[in-house]
Amino acid sequence: MTDAELLAELAGMLDRIDPVPATVRTAAMLAGTFVGARWDWLELSPLAGVAVRGEARMWRCGAGVIEIADRVRGLLTIPVTRAELHSAAGVVAVAVDSVGAFSVRVPTGRMRLVLHRAGEVPLVTGWFR
């Protein structure tokens, strides 16, 4: 038996005895999408002292403003072809209207925003909450 065959047999046994939870598999697949990806970082800065309702938090970046409350809402100042919200739950497509406004359900845990632009590498925020 070769090392590869032994490892394959052990992996099969572990899958039967203690399968990987779906949420862990989804998070691993999400992390794998970034291997070798090219993007430009989009730095987020918290906006302290901004009048917001309840537990809402405000962030600003070179591409616009983001509010996190019961939903993730924002207004982008740059044109995008596609926007995504990444979290441990997976990737959610974010609809951006003609003036750059968007709103999407808040995922659990930390998240990041990915903005795809025509003919350029995507802009990606760091993980935030």
JSON list of C-alpha atoms in Angstrom, two decimals:
[
{"chain": "A", "resi": 1, "resn": "MET", "atom": "CA", "xyz": [0.00, 0.00, 0.00]},
{"chain": "A", "resi": 2, "resn": "THR", "atom": "CA", "xyz": [1.38, 3.41, -0.96]},
{"chain": "A", "resi": 3, "resn": "ASP", "atom": "CA", "xyz": [1.25, 6.52, 1.21]},
{"chain": "A", "resi": 4, "resn": "ALA", "atom": "CA", "xyz": [-1.39, 8.03, -1.09]},
{"chain": "A", "resi": 5, "resn": "GLU", "atom": "CA", "xyz": [-3.59, 4.93, -0.83]},
{"chain": "A", "resi": 6, "resn": "LEU", "atom": "CA", "xyz": [-3.26, 4.86, 2.95]},
{"chain": "A", "resi": 7, "resn": "LEU", "atom": "CA", "xyz": [-4.18, 8.56, 3.22]},
{"chain": "A", "resi": 8, "resn": "ALA", "atom": "CA", "xyz": [-7.16, 8.04, 0.91]},
{"chain": "A", "resi": 9, "resn": "GLU", "atom": "CA", "xyz": [-8.37, 5.12, 3.03]},
{"chain": "A", "resi": 10, "resn": "LEU", "atom": "CA", "xyz": [-7.98, 7.12, 6.25]},
{"chain": "A", "resi": 11, "resn": "ALA", "atom": "CA", "xyz": [-9.80, 10.12, 4.73]},
{"chain": "A", "resi": 12, "resn": "GLY", "atom": "CA", "xyz": [-12.69, 7.87, 3.65]},
{"chain": "A", "resi": 13, "resn": "MET", "atom": "CA", "xyz": [-12.92, 6.34, 7.11]},
{"chain": "A", "resi": 14, "resn": "LEU", "atom": "CA", "xyz": [-12.96, 9.76, 8.79]},
{"chain": "A", "resi": 15, "resn": "ASP", "atom": "CA", "xyz": [-15.68, 10.98, 6.39]},
{"chain": "A", "resi": 16, "resn": "ARG", "atom": "CA", "xyz": [-17.86, 8.05, 7.44]},
{"chain": "A", "resi": 17, "resn": "ILE", "atom": "CA", "xyz": [-17.16, 8.30, 11.19]},
{"chain": "A", "resi": 18, "resn": "ASP", "atom": "CA", "xyz": [-16.98, 12.09, 11.66]},
{"chain": "A", "resi": 19, "resn": "PRO", "atom": "CA", "xyz": [-18.16, 13.98, 8.56]},
{"chain": "A", "resi": 20, "resn": "VAL", "atom": "CA", "xyz": [-17.16, 17.60, 8.05]},
{"chain": "A", "resi": 21, "resn": "PRO", "atom": "CA", "xyz": [-20.09, 19.94, 8.93]},
{"chain": "A", "resi": 22, "resn": "ALA", "atom": "CA", "xyz": [-21.62, 21.73, 5.93]},
{"chain": "A", "resi": 23, "resn": "THR", "atom": "CA", "xyz": [-20.78, 25.17, 7.39]},
{"chain": "A", "resi": 24, "resn": "VAL", "atom": "CA", "xyz": [-17.11, 24.25, 7.68]},
{"chain": "A", "resi": 25, "resn": "ARG", "atom": "CA", "xyz": [-17.05, 22.90, 4.13]},
{"chain": "A", "resi": 26, "resn": "THR", "atom": "CA", "xyz": [-18.70, 26.12, 2.86]},
{"chain": "A", "resi": 27, "resn": "ALA", "atom": "CA", "xyz": [-16.19, 28.30, 4.73]},
{"chain": "A", "resi": 28, "resn": "ALA", "atom": "CA", "xyz": [-13.28, 26.27, 3.35]},
{"chain": "A", "resi": 29, "resn": "MET", "atom": "CA", "xyz": [-14.61, 26.60, -0.20]},
{"chain": "A", "resi": 30, "resn": "LEU", "atom": "CA", "xyz": [-15.01, 30.36, 0.31]},
{"chain": "A", "resi": 31, "resn": "ALA", "atom": "CA", "xyz": [-11.44, 30.64, 1.58]},
{"chain": "A", "resi": 32, "resn": "GLY", "atom": "CA", "xyz": [-10.23, 28.62, -1.39]},
{"chain": "A", "resi": 33, "resn": "THR", "atom": "CA", "xyz": [-11.72, 31.13, -3.83]},
{"chain": "A", "resi": 34, "resn": "PHE", "atom": "CA", "xyz": [-9.12, 33.64, -2.71]},
{"chain": "A", "resi": 35, "resn": "VAL", "atom": "CA", "xyz": [-6.08, 31.46, -3.37]},
{"chain": "A", "resi": 36, "resn": "GLY", "atom": "CA", "xyz": [-4.25, 33.12, -6.21]},
{"chain": "A", "resi": 37, "resn": "ALA", "atom": "CA", "xyz": [-6.89, 35.84, -6.61]},
{"chain": "A", "resi": 38, "resn": "ARG", "atom": "CA", "xyz": [-5.81, 39.33, -7.54]},
{"chain": "A", "resi": 39, "resn": "TRP", "atom": "CA", "xyz": [-7.54, 42.30, -5.98]},
{"chain": "A", "resi": 40, "resn": "ASP", "atom": "CA", "xyz": [-6.89, 45.78, -4.65]},
{"chain": "A", "resi": 41, "resn": "TRP", "atom": "CA", "xyz": [-7.53, 46.39, -0.97]},
{"chain": "A", "resi": 42, "resn": "LEU", "atom": "CA", "xyz": [-10.33, 48.79, -0.07]},
{"chain": "A", "resi": 43, "resn": "GLU", "atom": "CA", "xyz": [-9.63, 50.16, 3.42]},
{"chain": "A", "resi": 44, "resn": "LEU", "atom": "CA", "xyz": [-12.63, 50.66, 5.71]},
{"chain": "A", "resi": 45, "resn": "SER", "atom": "CA", "xyz": [-12.63, 53.27, 8.45]},
{"chain": "A", "resi": 46, "resn": "PRO", "atom": "CA", "xyz": [-15.25, 53.40, 11.21]},
{"chain": "A", "resi": 47, "resn": "LEU", "atom": "CA", "xyz": [-17.25, 56.62, 11.32]},
{"chain": "A", "resi": 48, "resn": "ALA", "atom": "CA", "xyz": [-17.44, 57.59, 14.97]},
{"chain": "A", "resi": 49, "resn": "GLY", "atom": "CA", "xyz": [-19.95, 60.17, 16.08]},
{"chain": "A", "resi": 50, "resn": "VAL", "atom": "CA", "xyz": [-22.27, 59.68, 13.13]},
{"chain": "A", "resi": 51, "resn": "ALA", "atom": "CA", "xyz": [-25.95, 59.85, 14.08]},
{"chain": "A", "resi": 52, "resn": "VAL", "atom": "CA", "xyz": [-27.24, 56.31, 13.55]},
{"chain": "A", "resi": 53, "resn": "ARG", "atom": "CA", "xyz": [-30.15, 54.37, 14.98]},
{"chain": "A", "resi": 54, "resn": "GLY", "atom": "CA", "xyz": [-29.68, 51.80, 17.75]},
{"chain": "A", "resi": 55, "resn": "GLU", "atom": "CA", "xyz": [-26.78, 49.40, 17.28]},
{"chain": "A", "resi": 56, "resn": "ALA", "atom": "CA", "xyz": [-25.98, 50.53, 13.74]},
{"chain": "A", "resi": 57, "resn": "ARG", "atom": "CA", "xyz": [-22.36, 51.05, 12.77]},
{"chain": "A", "resi": 58, "resn": "MET", "atom": "CA", "xyz": [-21.05, 53.19, 9.93]},
{"chain": "A", "resi": 59, "resn": "TRP", "atom": "CA", "xyz": [-17.95, 52.59, 7.81]},
{"chain": "A", "resi": 60, "resn": "ARG", "atom": "CA", "xyz": [-16.47, 54.66, 5.01]},
{"chain": "A", "resi": 61, "resn": "CYS", "atom": "CA", "xyz": [-14.01, 53.79, 2.30]},
{"chain": "A", "resi": 62, "resn": "GLY", "atom": "CA", "xyz": [-12.71, 55.17, -0.97]},
{"chain": "A", "resi": 63, "resn": "ALA", "atom": "CA", "xyz": [-15.72, 53.68, -2.75]},
{"chain": "A", "resi": 64, "resn": "GLY", "atom": "CA", "xyz": [-18.52, 54.97, -0.50]},
{"chain": "A", "resi": 65, "resn": "VAL", "atom": "CA", "xyz": [-20.26, 54.48, 2.85]},
{"chain": "A", "resi": 66, "resn": "ILE", "atom": "CA", "xyz": [-21.57, 51.29, 4.50]},
{"chain": "A", "resi": 67, "resn": "GLU", "atom": "CA", "xyz": [-24.08, 51.01, 7.37]},
{"chain": "A", "resi": 68, "resn": "ILE", "atom": "CA", "xyz": [-24.57, 47.81, 9.34]},
{"chain": "A", "resi": 69, "resn": "ALA", "atom": "CA", "xyz": [-27.77, 47.52, 11.34]},
{"chain": "A", "resi": 70, "resn": "ASP", "atom": "CA", "xyz": [-30.61, 45.09, 10.62]},
{"chain": "A", "resi": 71, "resn": "ARG", "atom": "CA", "xyz": [-29.25, 45.03, 7.04]},
{"chain": "A", "resi": 72, "resn": "VAL", "atom": "CA", "xyz": [-25.98, 45.93, 5.35]},
{"chain": "A", "resi": 73, "resn": "ARG", "atom": "CA", "xyz": [-26.72, 49.10, 3.39]},
{"chain": "A", "resi": 74, "resn": "GLY", "atom": "CA", "xyz": [-24.47, 51.35, 1.45]},
{"chain": "A", "resi": 75, "resn": "LEU", "atom": "CA", "xyz": [-23.95, 53.97, -1.18]},
{"chain": "A", "resi": 76, "resn": "LEU", "atom": "CA", "xyz": [-21.09, 53.51, -3.63]},
{"chain": "A", "resi": 77, "resn": "THR", "atom": "CA", "xyz": [-19.41, 56.41, -5.36]},
{"chain": "A", "resi": 78, "resn": "ILE", "atom": "CA", "xyz": [-17.72, 54.28, -8.03]},
{"chain": "A", "resi": 79, "resn": "PRO", "atom": "CA", "xyz": [-19.31, 52.26, -10.84]},
{"chain": "A", "resi": 80, "resn": "VAL", "atom": "CA", "xyz": [-19.33, 48.51, -10.27]},
{"chain": "A", "resi": 81, "resn": "THR", "atom": "CA", "xyz": [-20.35, 45.64, -12.53]},
{"chain": "A", "resi": 82, "resn": "ARG", "atom": "CA", "xyz": [-21.04, 43.27, -9.64]},
{"chain": "A", "resi": 83, "resn": "ALA", "atom": "CA", "xyz": [-20.89, 43.31, -5.83]},
{"chain": "A", "resi": 84, "resn": "GLU", "atom": "CA", "xyz": [-20.66, 40.42, -3.38]},
{"chain": "A", "resi": 85, "resn": "LEU", "atom": "CA", "xyz": [-20.85, 40.05, 0.39]},
{"chain": "A", "resi": 86, "resn": "HIS", "atom": "CA", "xyz": [-18.60, 37.26, 1.70]},
{"chain": "A", "resi": 87, "resn": "SER", "atom": "CA", "xyz": [-19.10, 35.62, 5.10]},
{"chain": "A", "resi": 88, "resn": "ALA", "atom": "CA", "xyz": [-18.74, 32.21, 6.74]},
{"chain": "A", "resi": 89, "resn": "ALA", "atom": "CA", "xyz": [-22.19, 31.42, 5.32]},
{"chain": "A", "resi": 90, "resn": "GLY", "atom": "CA", "xyz": [-20.91, 31.85, 1.76]},
{"chain": "A", "resi": 91, "resn": "VAL", "atom": "CA", "xyz": [-21.07, 34.44, -0.99]},
{"chain": "A", "resi": 92, "resn": "VAL", "atom": "CA", "xyz": [-24.19, 36.55, -1.55]},
{"chain": "A", "resi": 93, "resn": "ALA", "atom": "CA", "xyz": [-24.67, 38.59, -4.71]},
{"chain": "A", "resi": 94, "resn": "VAL", "atom": "CA", "xyz": [-25.51, 42.20, -3.84]},
{"chain": "A", "resi": 95, "resn": "ALA", "atom": "CA", "xyz": [-27.77, 44.17, -6.16]},
{"chain": "A", "resi": 96, "resn": "VAL", "atom": "CA", "xyz": [-26.47, 47.72, -6.73]},
{"chain": "A", "resi": 97, "resn": "ASP", "atom": "CA", "xyz": [-28.90, 50.19, -8.28]},
{"chain": "A", "resi": 98, "resn": "SER", "atom": "CA", "xyz": [-28.13, 52.91, -10.83]},
{"chain": "A", "resi": 99, "resn": "VAL", "atom": "CA", "xyz": [-27.10, 55.47, -8.18]},
{"chain": "A", "resi": 100, "resn": "GLY", "atom": "CA", "xyz": [-24.86, 53.02, -6.30]},
{"chain": "A", "resi": 101, "resn": "ALA", "atom": "CA", "xyz": [-27.21, 52.12, -3.42]},
{"chain": "A", "resi": 102, "resn": "PHE", "atom": "CA", "xyz": [-27.40, 48.56, -2.08]},
{"chain": "A", "resi": 103, "resn": "SER", "atom": "CA", "xyz": [-29.03, 46.65, 0.77]},
{"chain": "A", "resi": 104, "resn": "VAL", "atom": "CA", "xyz": [-28.62, 43.02, 1.80]},
{"chain": "A", "resi": 105, "resn": "ARG", "atom": "CA", "xyz": [-29.44, 40.85, 4.82]},
{"chain": "A", "resi": 106, "resn": "VAL", "atom": "CA", "xyz": [-26.76, 40.85, 7.54]},
{"chain": "A", "resi": 107, "resn": "PRO", "atom": "CA", "xyz": [-24.92, 37.50, 7.73]},
{"chain": "A", "resi": 108, "resn": "THR", "atom": "CA", "xyz": [-23.72, 36.13, 11.05]},
{"chain": "A", "resi": 109, "resn": "GLY", "atom": "CA", "xyz": [-20.14, 36.84, 12.01]},
{"chain": "A", "resi": 110, "resn": "ARG", "atom": "CA", "xyz": [-17.60, 38.86, 10.11]},
{"chain": "A", "resi": 111, "resn": "MET", "atom": "CA", "xyz": [-18.04, 39.81, 6.48]},
{"chain": "A", "resi": 112, "resn": "ARG", "atom": "CA", "xyz": [-16.27, 41.52, 3.61]},
{"chain": "A", "resi": 113, "resn": "LEU", "atom": "CA", "xyz": [-17.46, 43.37, 0.53]},
{"chain": "A", "resi": 114, "resn": "VAL", "atom": "CA", "xyz": [-16.06, 42.63, -2.94]},
{"chain": "A", "resi": 115, "resn": "LEU", "atom": "CA", "xyz": [-16.66, 45.16, -5.71]},
{"chain": "A", "resi": 116, "resn": "HIS", "atom": "CA", "xyz": [-16.07, 44.03, -9.30]},
{"chain": "A", "resi": 117, "resn": "ARG", "atom": "CA", "xyz": [-15.28, 46.75, -11.83]},
{"chain": "A", "resi": 118, "resn": "ALA", "atom": "CA", "xyz": [-15.19, 46.62, -15.62]},
{"chain": "A", "resi": 119, "resn": "GLY", "atom": "CA", "xyz": [-11.68, 45.86, -16.87]},
{"chain": "A", "resi": 120, "resn": "GLU", "atom": "CA", "xyz": [-10.02, 46.14, -13.43]},
{"chain": "A", "resi": 121, "resn": "VAL", "atom": "CA", "xyz": [-9.20, 43.86, -10.52]},
{"chain": "A", "resi": 122, "resn": "PRO", "atom": "CA", "xyz": [-11.88, 43.72, -7.81]},
{"chain": "A", "resi": 123, "resn": "LEU", "atom": "CA", "xyz": [-11.79, 45.95, -4.74]},
{"chain": "A", "resi": 124, "resn": "VAL", "atom": "CA", "xyz": [-11.97, 43.93, -1.51]},
{"chain": "A", "resi": 125, "resn": "THR", "atom": "CA", "xyz": [-12.49, 45.23, 2.02]},
{"chain": "A", "resi": 126, "resn": "GLY", "atom": "CA", "xyz": [-10.92, 43.60, 5.03]},
{"chain": "A", "resi": 127, "resn": "TRP", "atom": "CA", "xyz": [-13.16, 41.50, 7.28]},
{"chain": "A", "resi": 128, "resn": "PHE", "atom": "CA", "xyz": [-15.45, 43.75, 9.33]},
{"chain": "A", "resi": 129, "resn": "ARG", "atom": "CA", "xyz": [-18.53, 43.70, 11.54]}
]
